């Protein structure tokens, strides 16, 4: 029973098949191929408006290149204390942005609240001695599996734009958020003021397919340059484009995410009072204590501890193709702890 | 007849099949999977010694991360004026290395000669006012399709180490060099003093598989960090590892490169006196004049102009799976120009 | 009555005279002049051991260059949330260090406690996904005017070195700390484990004289390069060296700081219960409420508000040559608020 | 007889006196003092138009901060192969500009010709794979003591702007150029298209006074940030401002430079056919052969060898206060070589 991460899962059959389908003859390199050229239309349809799309190899690259293109080196990037860009990217945003500063905000379920944002906006002075706050970055879903509702995002977006900040969303698990909220992708992005989205497919069935979606063409030239300089412009880009086209076709992305969310809810019900955060998407956080975690591992469960060392908290991630059997076995284990 | 670049080619069947073969069940992420763990043994066998291997998404990333790990921000990187790192990477080495300087050397067939290197070594002073020369980077094969012989590399390696420089090789077309020289991979790398190799497979049949091969463990910690910070540590790394394992198995790499080199020689013979550089590997440079190039394009040939604008020079690259028919047609075209 | 900052004060007569004294004939540039060459001996005598000295134009440069030379770009620099490097240098440490991260610690009187440090040391993981904690930076005196005692520093130094961190001290007001503690400069630097000190003279009577003092020669080559690259190697460096020589001669530094501290204590006594932090050096923090601050300004006092907006807190800094009359007038004002 | 460099000279009496004159009472820090506030008017009068002025500690800082504010990290900066920014700043421009590339141009007397510029403008492609040429930097006077005439600069300026480049001038010896040309400062700066000028006073009688002069306000915000981040915003900035005000008052700058130029011409006449470059300003380049240089040193002359090692070439720099006796002695020595 492997619940360590959705990035341990395999690649969806539809996506793997797409690689073979584009492998028939030479094609222009560096994104000039027919499949790469279809990407902006495909994403445009998904988001109900014109967009610019830049594929990259990882979510770290998507986040860092997007943010670097929106903030000056002396900029401050507001994010949650538990944000992936803060804790899990070895300072990649600082590297790409030439030494920008991440400014940390607290908040329940790894979500930024308007109060938290307001407080942070006043944290630095406005003159040349302090960094200049320049971007707000949120994770949808959050690092604690929570999904921002459209109105919540719109409120943050208004505050960000009012303060002259760009609004970035880390959408490593964007599909899970849409599946949970039952809204359109547009509702939680540009309609709520999001300027730049890191759109992830790797965790939800792709092999390695991440993209920066620009809702403003202003960032495009800079992103194109930073992508090349970062070594993220792939010569045989059609094999990335093909993954995305298969991912978007027939709402594969939504089906896979919906299934994962559903199975995660099943675990949430089994965990009951041991949940440390309500289950909204495909991540389940439990805090049954250290002894119970030992027992779970003895029962064959594989997962990461979470939070402070020795806190007795753990994270269970349900992948797009997690077996029903695994989920039932885990649910039984969780129920046995109550 | 597409002779634009070997990066327009498709993916070899063996390599595509390998992706499916590893797609059966969850596996640890970020290179902890069984296939990624086999890479150092597989490359160790290829190079006849222990090596450290770091996969990345592109050759630009391999070059930049390797060089950044070998030079300080105030370092100078010696390379040929036509080197890929100088002309085609949008300053990626400078970006990764925190502002290092590329120091350019002239030389026939885009190769660095001992005289050229000696001259460049004296170009900057040794005190704090000038950059500190810190690395030599050569391309094997060169950007003009030439291959350095083992003794040529050993001479450069001795000079580089004698001057306190690290010795890096851009091996985007490394297989073609080995195929042309009939030597072992070790002979043109660590036995000749190479410390760091960018080992490319993408141009020779892979989908997206590039690696930094370290012949000294000293660089490993820094490369690991820079790879992560650059967004080049892939979560589902097994799909990159599988490409390399298939590439190395049964000398697939060598078969593909040998074939491409052979077909390129065929074009070289047809071009005769129009060759601007002797054909050694899979790139063919011709200089039949601007009118002849127009004629070739009218004849259905697709390729890049080369050299200064209006010089009447062109580059023809033979891919690993270039059709014999294409080659024969191109050979006829070339012969018709004589 | 100007109590805004000690950097609004004039230059001590002894220091200004020293500029004239070295102005008699040509001298080698870039620190090869006789006065610059005496600096390491002069500081060696002050610190009772061999040191390397690098003069720079500002405290921001001293802090940033020192830290950049002690941490990799993926390093974390532990400091207090109110540290000058965090709040007042526009991200200069991140810039010089190629994108390193400041990791913030809370603590009374802007001092880092062992508990705060211990907590911060566990904040990031040890693998390649998180930044690598690489330096601890403390301010002596702190941004709230507190002085770390030798034993406090030694405890922090032990923890830092035990965790593999370099230990840096921002000594913009170093003289005031020595004056307050009555110890030797060695006691609160290398004897307590400090590896790198930003030694400031500008706030205590110099024109523009700041230096990085290295207690380990390991950092020297890198600091020399980073200083040059930052544009901080002055051609006519003798005029900076002369300031330092005059500053150190006859303990001028200690006399000036002792006087400022004494006058600040006078204000502390006058402020009584309105003090928000006990007065240890030349900075006085009071929290008499917003209305009282208005009254003080109406009474002719010039100073900065401090802390959160509207908190009713203020900072009064006593300069090396603050007039006794100003201090008495301010003391009366403060007493009138009680 | 010290002819090593004009940065070995002392400080002019008028400038040293100005430091004392502003040392009477507290003044606002960080450039908010009355003297700093007068700088833009003073330079505005000099240049016959509105300008923005940013003082920094060194010419390296002025050049690097100006250029970094005019080019993106993926930008190319065109300059002469012998330019100070290329050879003598340890890569500072690359550091400040986040990894930009210096693109080198040949040319007589270290001057860039229109042909040289035209050739360089075609050296890189326009797509995302190559760096984007973004600035042209010339040195006035050049590193070989030559002065660009107004029409020469205007031609370069037209070409630069036509190609979308910013036009920067390294004016470390700007005064010597004006003195030699007999033109107005405006004629060789903004009237010729210069956008950014590094205005040096240190080599011509100041202690440490360099400034970035912006002829376009567009660069100002970025320069202000980069100056602070580089550690070049001095707290007691009045002492830098005072140097400039004294330097500009009564055309002191022009008198000092005129004198140095006149004495250099005297050396040029004495050197006759041994001159390797015609004398235009205060630098004299001679090539009498290695043996003659030995003889000159035996005769008490102190100077730098120049050009390639063993070339028998040397540079003699005449400082603002070089003694007439020194010049006569050197002239005799030079004459004796003929």
Coordinates of C-alpha atoms in Angstrom, one line a residue, chain B residues 73-74 81 85-91 94-95 98-102 104 106 123-124 127-132, chain D residues 73-74 81 85-91 94-95 98-102 104 106 123-124 127-132:
Chain B
X73 CA 31.1 33.2 -10.5
X74 CA 34.2 35.1 -11.3
X81 CA 34.0 30.8 -30.6
X85 CA 27.5 27.0 -25.0
X86 CA 28.5 30.3 -26.5
X87 CA 26.1 30.6 -29.4
X88 CA 23.0 28.6 -28.8
X89 CA 22.2 28.5 -25.1
X90 CA 21.0 32.1 -24.5
X91 CA 23.7 32.6 -21.9
X94 CA 26.5 32.4 -17.4
X95 CA 23.1 32.2 -15.7
X98 CA 26.3 33.3 -11.4
X99 CA 27.9 35.5 -14.1
X100 CA 31.0 33.6 -15.2
X101 CA 32.6 34.7 -18.5
X102 CA 33.0 32.6 -21.7
X104 CA 36.5 32.5 -26.8
X106 CA 39.5 30.3 -32.6
X123 CA 44.7 36.6 -22.0
X124 CA 43.8 37.6 -18.5
X127 CA 45.2 39.2 -9.9
X128 CA 41.8 40.1 -8.6
X129 CA 41.0 42.6 -11.4
X130 CA 40.5 40.0 -14.1
X131 CA 38.3 36.9 -14.2
X132 CA 40.0 33.7 -13.1
Chain D
X73 CA 20.2 38.8 -17.7
X74 CA 20.1 37.3 -21.2
X81 CA 38.1 43.9 -26.4
X85 CA 34.5 46.4 -18.1
X86 CA 35.9 43.4 -20.0
X87 CA 39.4 43.2 -18.6
X88 CA 39.6 44.9 -15.3
X89 CA 36.4 44.4 -13.3
X90 CA 36.6 40.7 -12.5
X91 CA 33.3 40.1 -14.2
X94 CA 28.2 40.0 -15.5
X95 CA 27.6 39.7 -11.8
X98 CA 22.7 38.4 -13.6
X99 CA 24.9 36.6 -16.1
X100 CA 24.8 38.9 -19.2
X101 CA 27.5 38.4 -21.8
X102 CA 30.1 40.9 -23.0
X104 CA 33.8 42.0 -27.9
X106 CA 38.1 45.1 -32.2
X123 CA 27.0 38.0 -34.6
X124 CA 24.1 36.5 -32.8
X127 CA 15.6 34.0 -31.7
X128 CA 15.6 32.6 -28.2
X129 CA 18.7 30.5 -28.6
X130 CA 21.2 33.3 -28.6
X131 CA 21.7 36.2 -26.2
X132 CA 19.9 39.4 -27.1

